Amino acid sequence: MNKSLKAILEAGPRLAPGEVWLVGAGPGDPSLLTLQAVRALAQAEVVVHDALVDPRVLDLAPAGAERIFAGKRGGRPSPAQRDITEKLIALAKAGRRVIRLKGGDPFVFGRGGEEALALAAAGVPFRVFAGVTAGLTALLSAQIPATLRGINHAVVLATGHPAPDRPEPDWAAMARLGQPIVLYMAVRRLPHIAAALMAGGLAPETPAAVIAAATTPDQQILISTLATIADDAAAAALTTPAIVAIGDVVAAREALAPGACAEHDA
Ligand code: SAH
């Protein structure tokens, strides 16, 4: 192994008994892990992981490490969030060295923030390690720049699945911003969201895309418009998880995709 790489992998904090590290696993492709994540996994005694985590990533934990599935996946039975945080706290209090592996970036949707808050409240020492977030990487995988000078000065990252006790997001306000909207957890509610954005003034012909299973061999890209994206997504029976992108930046794909190297070029 290259000396600098070895030095990076060997540096950094040690996972102590009773600690929980929240680690971002990225959107799917294991090579999108950070070196911090690789280093953290190598120190795991217990790995508590989401449904979206690639088995090859789990394999980076020591062979003897315990693996606990705590997946949450839209539309399927999954452990309650409270059970997951209680499990993390109990493992830490039992003196285990715990890695909590989360899809994407731990602090972008997906409840990592809540888990960290619960650990802090329980007095459990924790660290959080960044991951590549699905929203931005899904765009990149589809040859859609998140920002283009002259087209946008901001990007809205939003969830299509707000907490049940919270009001519906103000889609009209997002429409008025005129900036690209990148939606997590939005496919099931896409008919409602697209209608609400149009009611808020976003043009029906605004380019829109769904990028499913981004960075994995199952990746699917659907290009449409705001008016037709919900029907097109339903007709295409896209796989999950998926990111929805709405905005003029989506149109850049037409010029970029033909020039991009094929996925599996040697
Ligand atoms: N913390 C994660 C997001 C968790 S919420 C992150 O930073 O990426 C789960 C949502 O992320 C899914 O509903 C989907 O919208 C998105 N997602 C995760 N992995 C994805 C992938 N490989 N391709 C497309 N969307 C993905």
Coordinates of C-alpha atoms and ligand atoms in Angstrom, one line a residue:
M1 CA 0.0 0.0 0.0
N2 CA 1.2 3.6 -0.7
K3 CA 2.9 5.0 2.3
S4 CA 0.8 8.2 2.6
L5 CA -2.4 6.2 2.3
K6 CA -1.2 3.8 5.0
A7 CA -0.4 6.8 7.2
I8 CA -3.8 8.3 6.7
L9 CA -5.5 5.1 7.5
E10 CA -3.5 4.6 10.6
A11 CA -3.9 8.1 12.0
G12 CA -6.9 9.5 13.8
P13 CA -8.9 8.7 16.9
R14 CA -9.3 5.2 18.3
L15 CA -12.8 3.8 18.9
A16 CA -12.9 3.3 22.7
P17 CA -15.2 1.0 24.6
G18 CA -18.5 2.7 25.3
E19 CA -18.3 5.0 22.3
V20 CA -20.6 5.2 19.3
W21 CA -19.4 6.5 16.0
L22 CA -22.0 7.6 13.4
V23 CA -20.4 6.9 10.1
G24 CA -21.6 7.9 6.6
A25 CA -21.6 4.9 4.2
G26 CA -22.3 7.0 1.1
P27 CA -25.0 6.3 -1.5
G28 CA -24.0 2.8 -2.5
D29 CA -20.8 2.3 -4.4
P30 CA -18.3 1.2 -1.7
S31 CA -15.5 3.2 -3.4
L32 CA -17.4 6.4 -2.4
L33 CA -16.6 5.7 1.3
T34 CA -14.3 8.2 3.0
L35 CA -11.0 7.0 4.3
Q36 CA -12.3 8.0 7.8
A37 CA -15.2 5.6 7.3
V38 CA -12.8 2.8 6.3
R39 CA -10.7 3.5 9.3
A40 CA -13.7 3.6 11.6
L41 CA -15.1 0.3 10.3
A42 CA -11.8 -1.4 10.8
Q43 CA -12.2 -0.7 14.5
A44 CA -15.7 -1.9 15.0
E45 CA -16.8 -4.4 17.6
V46 CA -20.4 -4.0 16.7
V47 CA -21.8 -2.5 13.5
V48 CA -25.4 -1.3 13.6
H49 CA -26.4 -0.6 10.0
D50 CA -29.1 0.6 7.7
A51 CA -30.9 -1.3 4.9
L52 CA -29.2 0.8 2.2
V53 CA -25.6 -0.2 3.2
D54 CA -23.8 -2.4 0.6
P55 CA -22.6 -5.8 2.0
R56 CA -19.1 -5.0 0.7
V57 CA -19.0 -2.0 3.0
L58 CA -20.0 -4.2 6.0
D59 CA -17.2 -6.5 5.0
L60 CA -14.7 -3.8 5.9
A61 CA -15.5 -4.4 9.6
P62 CA -13.4 -7.1 11.3
A63 CA -14.7 -10.6 10.5
G64 CA -15.6 -11.2 14.2
A65 CA -17.6 -7.9 14.6
E66 CA -21.3 -8.3 15.4
R67 CA -23.6 -7.0 12.7
I68 CA -27.0 -5.7 13.7
F69 CA -29.5 -4.7 11.1
A70 CA -31.5 -1.6 12.0
G71 CA -32.7 -0.7 8.6
K72 CA -35.4 1.7 7.9
R73 CA -36.8 1.6 4.4
G74 CA -39.9 3.5 3.1
G75 CA -43.0 1.3 2.9
R76 CA -41.5 -1.7 4.6
P77 CA -41.7 -2.8 8.2
S78 CA -38.7 -1.5 10.1
P79 CA -37.6 -1.1 13.7
A80 CA -38.9 2.0 15.3
Q81 CA -36.4 4.9 15.5
R82 CA -36.7 4.8 19.3
D83 CA -35.7 1.1 19.4
I84 CA -32.6 1.9 17.3
T85 CA -31.4 4.7 19.5
E86 CA -32.1 2.7 22.7
K87 CA -30.1 -0.2 21.2
L88 CA -27.2 2.2 20.5
I89 CA -27.3 3.5 24.0
A90 CA -27.5 0.0 25.6
L91 CA -24.6 -1.2 23.5
A92 CA -22.5 1.8 24.5
K93 CA -23.4 1.4 28.2
A94 CA -22.4 -2.3 28.0
G95 CA -18.9 -1.1 27.0
R96 CA -19.0 -2.1 23.4
R97 CA -17.2 -0.3 20.6
V98 CA -20.0 0.7 18.3
I99 CA -20.1 1.8 14.7
R100 CA -23.5 3.1 13.6
L101 CA -23.3 3.0 9.8
K102 CA -25.8 5.2 8.0
G103 CA -26.5 5.6 4.2
G104 CA -25.1 8.8 2.6
D105 CA -24.1 11.5 5.1
P106 CA -25.2 10.8 8.7
F107 CA -26.4 14.4 9.2
V108 CA -28.4 14.7 6.0
F109 CA -31.9 13.4 6.5
G110 CA -32.1 9.7 7.6
R111 CA -32.3 10.6 11.3
G112 CA -28.6 10.7 12.1
G113 CA -29.1 14.1 13.9
E114 CA -31.7 12.6 16.1
E115 CA -29.5 9.6 17.0
A116 CA -26.6 12.0 17.9
L117 CA -29.0 14.0 20.0
A118 CA -30.2 10.9 21.9
L119 CA -26.6 9.8 22.5
A120 CA -25.6 13.2 23.8
A121 CA -28.7 13.3 26.1
A122 CA -27.8 9.8 27.4
G123 CA -24.2 10.9 28.1
V124 CA -22.7 8.4 25.5
P125 CA -19.5 9.7 23.9
F126 CA -19.9 9.8 20.1
R127 CA -18.3 11.1 16.9
V128 CA -19.8 11.7 13.5
F129 CA -18.0 11.0 10.2
A130 CA -19.1 12.5 6.9
G131 CA -20.4 10.5 4.0
V132 CA -21.1 11.4 0.4
T133 CA -24.8 12.4 0.3
A134 CA -27.1 10.7 -2.2
G135 CA -28.8 13.9 -3.4
L136 CA -25.7 15.5 -4.8
T137 CA -24.1 12.3 -6.0
A138 CA -27.2 11.1 -7.7
L139 CA -27.2 14.3 -9.8
L140 CA -23.5 13.8 -10.6
S141 CA -24.1 10.2 -11.6
A142 CA -26.8 11.4 -14.0
Q143 CA -24.5 14.1 -15.5
I144 CA -26.5 16.9 -13.9
P145 CA -24.4 19.7 -12.3
A146 CA -26.0 20.8 -9.1
T147 CA -25.0 24.4 -9.9
L148 CA -24.3 26.1 -13.2
R149 CA -23.4 29.8 -13.3
G150 CA -26.1 31.7 -15.0
I151 CA -28.7 29.1 -14.1
N152 CA -28.8 28.9 -10.3
H153 CA -27.2 30.3 -7.2
A154 CA -28.6 27.8 -4.7
V155 CA -29.8 24.3 -4.5
V156 CA -32.7 23.2 -2.2
L157 CA -32.3 19.8 -0.5
A158 CA -35.6 18.7 0.8
T159 CA -37.4 15.7 2.0
G160 CA -40.6 14.5 0.5
H161 CA -41.4 12.7 3.7
P162 CA -41.7 15.2 6.5
A163 CA -42.1 14.0 10.1
P164 CA -45.7 13.0 10.8
D165 CA -46.2 15.7 13.4
R166 CA -44.8 18.5 11.2
P167 CA -46.8 20.6 8.8
E168 CA -46.6 19.9 5.0
P169 CA -43.5 21.6 3.6
D170 CA -44.2 25.0 1.9
W171 CA -43.8 23.8 -1.7
A172 CA -45.1 27.1 -3.1
A173 CA -42.2 28.9 -1.3
M174 CA -39.7 26.5 -2.8
A175 CA -41.3 27.0 -6.2
R176 CA -40.9 30.7 -5.9
L177 CA -37.2 30.4 -5.2
G178 CA -36.7 29.3 -8.8
Q179 CA -33.7 27.2 -7.7
P180 CA -33.2 23.5 -8.4
I181 CA -35.0 21.2 -5.8
V182 CA -33.4 17.9 -4.9
L183 CA -35.8 15.7 -3.1
Y184 CA -35.0 12.7 -0.9
M185 CA -37.7 10.1 0.0
A186 CA -40.1 11.7 -2.4
V187 CA -41.1 9.1 -5.1
R188 CA -44.2 7.9 -3.3
R189 CA -45.5 11.4 -2.9
L190 CA -44.3 12.7 -6.2
P191 CA -47.9 13.3 -7.7
H192 CA -48.7 15.5 -4.7
I193 CA -45.4 17.3 -4.6
A194 CA -45.3 18.0 -8.4
A195 CA -48.8 19.3 -8.3
A196 CA -48.0 21.5 -5.3
L197 CA -44.9 22.9 -7.0
M198 CA -46.9 23.7 -10.1
A199 CA -49.7 25.3 -8.0
G200 CA -46.9 27.4 -6.5
G201 CA -45.9 28.7 -9.9
L202 CA -43.2 26.4 -11.1
A203 CA -43.6 25.9 -14.8
P204 CA -44.9 22.5 -15.8
E205 CA -42.2 22.2 -18.5
T206 CA -39.4 22.6 -15.9
P207 CA -37.0 19.7 -16.5
A208 CA -37.1 16.9 -13.9
A209 CA -35.3 13.7 -13.3
V210 CA -35.5 10.6 -11.0
I211 CA -32.3 8.9 -10.3
A212 CA -32.8 5.5 -8.7
A213 CA -30.1 3.4 -7.0
A214 CA -27.5 6.0 -7.9
T215 CA -23.9 4.7 -8.0
T216 CA -25.0 1.1 -7.9
P217 CA -25.1 -1.4 -10.8
D218 CA -29.0 -1.0 -10.7
Q219 CA -28.9 2.8 -11.3
Q220 CA -31.8 4.1 -13.4
I221 CA -32.2 7.6 -14.7
L222 CA -35.5 8.9 -15.8
I223 CA -35.7 12.4 -17.5
S224 CA -39.0 14.1 -17.8
T225 CA -40.7 17.4 -16.9
L226 CA -42.4 18.6 -13.7
A227 CA -45.8 18.0 -15.4
T228 CA -45.1 14.4 -16.3
I229 CA -42.5 13.2 -13.9
A230 CA -44.9 11.5 -11.5
D231 CA -46.7 9.5 -14.2
D232 CA -43.5 8.7 -15.9
A233 CA -41.9 7.5 -12.7
A234 CA -45.0 5.3 -11.9
A235 CA -45.0 3.8 -15.4
A236 CA -41.3 3.1 -15.3
A237 CA -41.7 1.2 -11.9
L238 CA -38.4 2.6 -10.8
T239 CA -36.4 0.8 -8.1
T240 CA -35.7 2.5 -4.7
P241 CA -34.0 4.4 -3.2
A242 CA -34.3 7.4 -5.5
I243 CA -33.6 11.1 -5.7
V244 CA -35.8 13.5 -7.6
A245 CA -34.3 16.6 -9.2
I246 CA -36.4 19.4 -10.5
G247 CA -34.9 22.5 -12.3
D248 CA -33.2 23.8 -15.3
V249 CA -29.8 22.3 -14.4
V250 CA -31.4 18.9 -15.3
A251 CA -31.3 20.0 -19.0
A252 CA -27.5 20.1 -19.0
R253 CA -27.5 16.4 -19.0
E254 CA -28.4 16.4 -22.7
A255 CA -25.1 18.0 -23.6
L256 CA -23.0 16.3 -21.0
A257 CA -24.2 12.6 -21.1
P258 CA -23.0 11.9 -24.7
G259 CA -19.5 13.1 -23.9
A260 CA -19.1 11.2 -20.6
C261 CA -17.1 8.0 -20.4
A262 CA -19.1 4.8 -20.1
E263 CA -19.6 3.6 -16.6
H264 CA -17.4 0.5 -16.7
D265 CA -14.7 1.6 -19.1
A266 CA -11.3 0.0 -18.3
Ligands
SAH1 N1 -28.3 10.3 4.9 C1 -28.7 9.9 3.5 C2 -30.1 10.1 3.2 C3 -31.0 9.2 4.0 S1 -32.7 9.4 3.6 C4 -27.8 10.7 2.5 O1 -27.1 11.6 2.9 O2 -27.8 10.3 1.4 C5 -32.9 8.1 2.4 C6 -33.1 8.6 1.0 O3 -31.9 8.9 0.5 C7 -33.8 7.7 0.1 O4 -35.2 7.7 0.2 C8 -33.4 8.3 -1.2 O5 -34.1 9.5 -1.5 C9 -31.9 8.8 -0.9 N2 -31.0 7.8 -1.4 C10 -30.1 7.1 -0.6 N3 -29.3 6.3 -1.4 C11 -29.6 6.5 -2.6 C12 -29.1 6.1 -3.9 N4 -28.1 5.2 -4.0 N5 -29.7 6.5 -5.0 C13 -30.7 7.4 -5.0 N6 -31.2 7.9 -3.8 C14 -30.7 7.5 -2.7

